[in-house]
Coordinates of C-alpha atoms and ligand atoms in Angstrom, one line a residue:
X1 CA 32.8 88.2 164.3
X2 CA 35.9 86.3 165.4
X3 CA 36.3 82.5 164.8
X4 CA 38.7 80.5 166.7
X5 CA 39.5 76.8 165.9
X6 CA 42.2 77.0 169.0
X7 CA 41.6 77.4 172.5
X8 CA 44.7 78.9 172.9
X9 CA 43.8 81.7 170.6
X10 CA 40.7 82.0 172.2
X11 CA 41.8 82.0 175.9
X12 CA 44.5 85.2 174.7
X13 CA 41.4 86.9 173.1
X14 CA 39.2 86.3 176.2
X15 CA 42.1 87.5 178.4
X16 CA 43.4 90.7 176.3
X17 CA 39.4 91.7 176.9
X18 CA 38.9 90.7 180.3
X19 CA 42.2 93.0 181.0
X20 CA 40.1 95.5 179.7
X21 CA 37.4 95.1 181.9
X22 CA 35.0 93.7 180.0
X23 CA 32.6 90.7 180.7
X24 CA 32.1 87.5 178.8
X25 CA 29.0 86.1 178.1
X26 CA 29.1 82.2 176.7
X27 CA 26.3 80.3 175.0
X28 CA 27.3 77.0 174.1
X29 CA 25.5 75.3 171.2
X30 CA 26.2 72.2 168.7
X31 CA 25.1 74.3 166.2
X32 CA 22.5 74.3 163.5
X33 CA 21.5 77.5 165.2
X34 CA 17.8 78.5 165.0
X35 CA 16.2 81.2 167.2
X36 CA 16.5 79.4 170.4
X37 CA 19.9 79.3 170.3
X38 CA 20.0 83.0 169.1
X39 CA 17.9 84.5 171.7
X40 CA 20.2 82.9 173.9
X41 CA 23.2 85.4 171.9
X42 CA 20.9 88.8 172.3
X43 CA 20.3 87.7 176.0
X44 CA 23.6 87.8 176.7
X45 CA 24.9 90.6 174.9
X46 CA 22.2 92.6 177.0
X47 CA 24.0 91.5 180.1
X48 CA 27.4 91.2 178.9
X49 CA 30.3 93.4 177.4
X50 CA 30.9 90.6 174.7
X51 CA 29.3 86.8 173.9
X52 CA 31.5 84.3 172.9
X53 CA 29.4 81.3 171.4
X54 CA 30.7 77.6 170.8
X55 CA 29.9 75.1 168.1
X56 CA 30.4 71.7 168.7
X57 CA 28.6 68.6 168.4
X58 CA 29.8 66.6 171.7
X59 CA 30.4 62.9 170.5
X60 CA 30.7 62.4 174.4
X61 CA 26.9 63.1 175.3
X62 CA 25.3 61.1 172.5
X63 CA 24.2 57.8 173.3
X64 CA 23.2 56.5 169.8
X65 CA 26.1 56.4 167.2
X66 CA 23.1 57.1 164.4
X67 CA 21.8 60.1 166.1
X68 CA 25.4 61.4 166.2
X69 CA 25.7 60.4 162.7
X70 CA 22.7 62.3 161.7
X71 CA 23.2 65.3 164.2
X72 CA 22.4 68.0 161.6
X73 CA 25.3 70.6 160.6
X74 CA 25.1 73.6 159.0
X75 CA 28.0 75.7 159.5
X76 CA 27.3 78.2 156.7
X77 CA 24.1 79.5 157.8
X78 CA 25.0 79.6 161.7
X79 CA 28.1 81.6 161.1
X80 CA 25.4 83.9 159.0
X81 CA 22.4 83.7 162.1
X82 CA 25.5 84.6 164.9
X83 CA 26.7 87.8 162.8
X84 CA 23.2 88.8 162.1
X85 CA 22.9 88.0 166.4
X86 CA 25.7 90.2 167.1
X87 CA 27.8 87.5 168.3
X88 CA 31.4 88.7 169.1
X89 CA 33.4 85.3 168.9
X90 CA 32.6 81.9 167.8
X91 CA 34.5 79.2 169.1
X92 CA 34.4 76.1 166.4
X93 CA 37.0 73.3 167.8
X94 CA 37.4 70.1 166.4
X95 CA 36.5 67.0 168.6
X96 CA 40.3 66.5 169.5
X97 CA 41.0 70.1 170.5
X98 CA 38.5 69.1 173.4
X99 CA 39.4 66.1 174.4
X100 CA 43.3 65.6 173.5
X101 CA 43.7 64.2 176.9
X102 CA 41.9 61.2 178.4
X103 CA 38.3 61.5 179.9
X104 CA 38.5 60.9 183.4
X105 CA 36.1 61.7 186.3
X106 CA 32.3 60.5 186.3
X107 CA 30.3 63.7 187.9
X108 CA 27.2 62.6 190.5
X109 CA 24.7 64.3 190.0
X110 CA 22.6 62.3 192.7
X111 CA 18.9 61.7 192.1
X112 CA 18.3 64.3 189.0
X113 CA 21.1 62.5 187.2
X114 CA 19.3 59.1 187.3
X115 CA 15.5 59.5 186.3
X116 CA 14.2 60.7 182.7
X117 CA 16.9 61.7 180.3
X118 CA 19.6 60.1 182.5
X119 CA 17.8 57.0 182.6
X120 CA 16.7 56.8 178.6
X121 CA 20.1 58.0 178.1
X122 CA 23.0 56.4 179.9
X123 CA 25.9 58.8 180.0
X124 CA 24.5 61.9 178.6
X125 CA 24.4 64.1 181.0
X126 CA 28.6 62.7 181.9
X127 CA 28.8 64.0 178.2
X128 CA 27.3 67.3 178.8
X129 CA 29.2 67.9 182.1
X130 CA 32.5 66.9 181.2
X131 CA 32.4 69.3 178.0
X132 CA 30.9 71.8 180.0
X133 CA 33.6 71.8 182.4
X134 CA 36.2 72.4 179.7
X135 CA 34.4 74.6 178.2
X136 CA 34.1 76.8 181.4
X137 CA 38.2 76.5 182.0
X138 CA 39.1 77.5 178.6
X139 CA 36.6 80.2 178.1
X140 CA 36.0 81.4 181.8
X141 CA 32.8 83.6 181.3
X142 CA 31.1 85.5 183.8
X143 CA 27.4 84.8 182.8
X144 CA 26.5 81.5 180.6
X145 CA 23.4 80.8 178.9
X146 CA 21.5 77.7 178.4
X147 CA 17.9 77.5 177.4
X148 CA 15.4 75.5 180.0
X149 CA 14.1 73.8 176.8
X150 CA 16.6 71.2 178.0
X151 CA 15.5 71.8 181.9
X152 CA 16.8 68.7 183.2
X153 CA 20.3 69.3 181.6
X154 CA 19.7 73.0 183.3
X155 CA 19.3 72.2 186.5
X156 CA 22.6 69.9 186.3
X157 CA 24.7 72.4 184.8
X158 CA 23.6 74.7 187.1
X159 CA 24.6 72.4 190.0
X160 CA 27.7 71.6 188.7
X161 CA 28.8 74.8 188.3
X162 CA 27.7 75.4 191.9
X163 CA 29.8 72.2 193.4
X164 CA 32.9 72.9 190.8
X165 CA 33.1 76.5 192.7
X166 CA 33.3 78.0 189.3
X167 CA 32.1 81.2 190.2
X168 CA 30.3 81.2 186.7
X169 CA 26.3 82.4 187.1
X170 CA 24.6 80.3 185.2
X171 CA 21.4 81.9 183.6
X172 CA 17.9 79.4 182.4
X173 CA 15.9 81.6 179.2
X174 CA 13.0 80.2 177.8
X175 CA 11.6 78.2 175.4
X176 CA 11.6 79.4 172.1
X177 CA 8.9 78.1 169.9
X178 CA 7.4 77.9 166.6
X179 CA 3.7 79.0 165.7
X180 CA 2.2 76.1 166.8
X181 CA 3.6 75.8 169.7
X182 CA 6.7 73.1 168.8
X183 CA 9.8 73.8 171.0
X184 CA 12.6 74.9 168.3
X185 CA 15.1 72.2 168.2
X186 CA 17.8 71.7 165.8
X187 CA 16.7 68.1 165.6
X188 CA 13.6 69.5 164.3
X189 CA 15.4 69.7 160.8
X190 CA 15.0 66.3 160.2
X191 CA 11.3 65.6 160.5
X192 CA 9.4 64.6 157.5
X193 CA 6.4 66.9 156.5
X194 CA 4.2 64.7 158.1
X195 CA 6.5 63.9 161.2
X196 CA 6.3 67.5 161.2
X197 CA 2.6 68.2 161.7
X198 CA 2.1 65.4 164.3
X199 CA 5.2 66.9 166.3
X200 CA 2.2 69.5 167.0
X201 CA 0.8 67.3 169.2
X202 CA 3.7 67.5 171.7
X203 CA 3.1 71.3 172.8
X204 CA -0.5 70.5 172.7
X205 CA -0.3 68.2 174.9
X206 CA 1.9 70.7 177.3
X207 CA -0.3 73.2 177.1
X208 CA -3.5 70.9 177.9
X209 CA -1.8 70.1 181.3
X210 CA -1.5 74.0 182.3
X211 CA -4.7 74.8 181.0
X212 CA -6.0 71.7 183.1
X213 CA -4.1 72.6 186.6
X214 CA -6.5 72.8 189.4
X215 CA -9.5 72.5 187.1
X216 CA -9.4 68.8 186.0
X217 CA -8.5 65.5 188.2
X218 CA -4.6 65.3 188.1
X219 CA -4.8 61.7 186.9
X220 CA -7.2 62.3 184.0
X221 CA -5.3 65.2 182.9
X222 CA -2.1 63.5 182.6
X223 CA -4.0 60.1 181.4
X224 CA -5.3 62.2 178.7
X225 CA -2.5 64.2 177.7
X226 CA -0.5 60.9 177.3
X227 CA -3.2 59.4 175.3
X228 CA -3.3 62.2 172.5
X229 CA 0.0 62.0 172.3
X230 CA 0.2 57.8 172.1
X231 CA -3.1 57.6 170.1
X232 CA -0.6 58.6 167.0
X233 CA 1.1 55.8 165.4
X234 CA 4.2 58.0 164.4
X235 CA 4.8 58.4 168.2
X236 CA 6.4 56.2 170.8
X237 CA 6.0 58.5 174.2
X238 CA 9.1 57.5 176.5
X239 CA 8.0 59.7 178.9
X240 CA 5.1 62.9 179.7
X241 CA 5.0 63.4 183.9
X242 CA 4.3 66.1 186.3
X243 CA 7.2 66.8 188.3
X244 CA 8.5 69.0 191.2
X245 CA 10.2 71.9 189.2
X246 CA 13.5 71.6 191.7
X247 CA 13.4 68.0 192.5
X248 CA 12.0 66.5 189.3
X249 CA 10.2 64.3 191.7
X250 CA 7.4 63.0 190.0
X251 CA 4.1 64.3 191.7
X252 CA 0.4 62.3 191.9
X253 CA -1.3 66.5 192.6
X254 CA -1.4 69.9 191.3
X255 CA 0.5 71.0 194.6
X256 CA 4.4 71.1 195.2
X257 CA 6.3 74.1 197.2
X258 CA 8.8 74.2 194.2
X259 CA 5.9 74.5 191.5
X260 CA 5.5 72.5 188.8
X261 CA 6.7 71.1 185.7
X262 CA 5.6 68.6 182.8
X263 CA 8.7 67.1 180.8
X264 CA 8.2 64.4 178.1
X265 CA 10.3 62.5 175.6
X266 CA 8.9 60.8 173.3
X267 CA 10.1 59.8 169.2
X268 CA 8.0 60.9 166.2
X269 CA 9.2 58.3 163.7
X270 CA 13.3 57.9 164.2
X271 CA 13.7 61.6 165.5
X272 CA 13.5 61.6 169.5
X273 CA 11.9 65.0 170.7
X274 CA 12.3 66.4 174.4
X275 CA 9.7 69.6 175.6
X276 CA 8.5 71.2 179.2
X277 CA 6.4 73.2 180.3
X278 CA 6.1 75.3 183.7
X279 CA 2.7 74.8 185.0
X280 CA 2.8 76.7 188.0
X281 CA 5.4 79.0 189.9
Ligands
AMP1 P1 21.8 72.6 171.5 O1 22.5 73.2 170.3 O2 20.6 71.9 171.1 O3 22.8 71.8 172.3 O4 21.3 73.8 172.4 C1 22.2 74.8 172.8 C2 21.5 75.6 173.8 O5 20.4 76.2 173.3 C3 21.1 74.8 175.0 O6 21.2 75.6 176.2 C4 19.6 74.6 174.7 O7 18.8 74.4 175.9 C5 19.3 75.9 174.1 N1 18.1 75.8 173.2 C6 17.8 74.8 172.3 N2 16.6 75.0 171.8 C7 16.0 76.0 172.4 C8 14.8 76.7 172.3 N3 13.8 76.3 171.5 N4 14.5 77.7 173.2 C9 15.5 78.1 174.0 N5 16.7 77.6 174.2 C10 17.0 76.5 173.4

């Protein structure tokens, strides 16, 4: 596997291979790579000639100067998980090789840009699309993969990739999750044991609501989901609702022409968790 530090480096790489006819496939991660992030890698080397993955924890989309802080990094064993993936190139910049120049430019992302994680977290989704954009200049890929895990952040890169005219096709894969159910998340890492077991209750909770479509009086259902997840005092619940799956409008039935989707936030102790679930097409 190739590492480049330099986007120049990587740009001549990307170019020498796209001269040869070959197309890129880009994941972009900030690293401590579990098997969410490399399904994403075997996705697109299925559909690509080569995957070029990034590490790079974004200071621009955090919020909370802790939780950047305390963003965990493991460099060793994600280097060892992408060659094991078959990853062809990893791009590892430091934070000023991205952002030498001065930010400028807020995006609008009109109403999905304002409600759930735009609203508990001001400026996070600027963050995301701002590196995103970069990220799509230097490396130019022809597929790029992100996992609907984050589906809010989904649906806005997607968009933005539409209104930037990048030509990119950007592909949603889903969910990748651990026995019980727990979405993978690299912020998983820093759950106690016990934090651990009671993150349980999140999927749980997900997979009530799916199981309860059409059977069970929308309002109980989601009362109920939201009280087995608040009934635990290691969990403050920002947010569990039942949205259109386009729109992210919330919804008060089990019908919408888009389907359906539950998102939550929610912390278990200091760690802040985000999950989804499709509940109908
Ligand atoms: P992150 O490193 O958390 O920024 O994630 C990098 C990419 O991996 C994003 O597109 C995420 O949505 C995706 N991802 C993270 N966790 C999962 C998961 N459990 N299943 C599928 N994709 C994931």
């Amino acid at each position: 596997m190739y590492i480049f530090k330099h986007k120049l480096d990587l740009q001549s790489f990307i170019l020498a291979q796209k001269q040869a006819g070959k197309t890129v496939g880009f994941v972009p991660t900030m690293g401590a790579l579990h098997q969410g992030h490399t399904a994403l890698v075997k996705r697109s080397n299925t559909e690509n000639s080569l995957t070029v993955v990034s590490i790079f924890v974004n200071p621009t989309q955090f919020n909370n100067a802790g939780d950047l802080a305390k963003y965990p990094r493991t460099i060793d064993t994600d280097i060892e998980k992408l060659i094991e993936a078959d990853c062809t190139a990893l791009f590892l910049p430091e934070v000023d090789e991205m952002y030498e120049e001065v930010i400028s430019g807020e995006f609008d992302f009109g109403y999905i840009g304002t409600v759930y994680e735009g609203e508990y977290r001001p400026g996070h989704f600027n963050g995301v699309a701002t590196i995103v954009k970069k990220f799509f200049e230097i490396i130019t890929p022809t597929n790029a993969y992100f996992g609907k895990k984050d589906y809010q952040q989904w649906l806005i890169v997607t968009d933005v990739a539409k209104k930037l005219n990048t030509g990119i096709n950007v592909v949603g894969c889903p969910t990748i999750r651990e026995e019980d159910g727990l979405a993978m998340s690299s912020r998983n890492l820093r759950l106690s044991r016990e934090e651990r077991a009671v993150a349980g209750k999140i999927p749980k909770a997900l997979f009530y609501l799916k199981d309860a479509v059409g059977k069970t009086n929308f309002n109980e259902a989601v009362d109920n989901a939201r009280k087995s997840l608040i009934s635990d005092d290691l969990i403050e619940l920002e947010y569990l609702d039942i949205v259109d799956s386009k729109t992210l409008l919330p919804l008060n039935s089990w019908d919408s022409v888009n389907g359906i989707t539950a998102i939550t936030a929610l912390k278990v102790g200091e760690i802040r968790l985000i999950d989804n679930l499709q509940l109908t097409e």
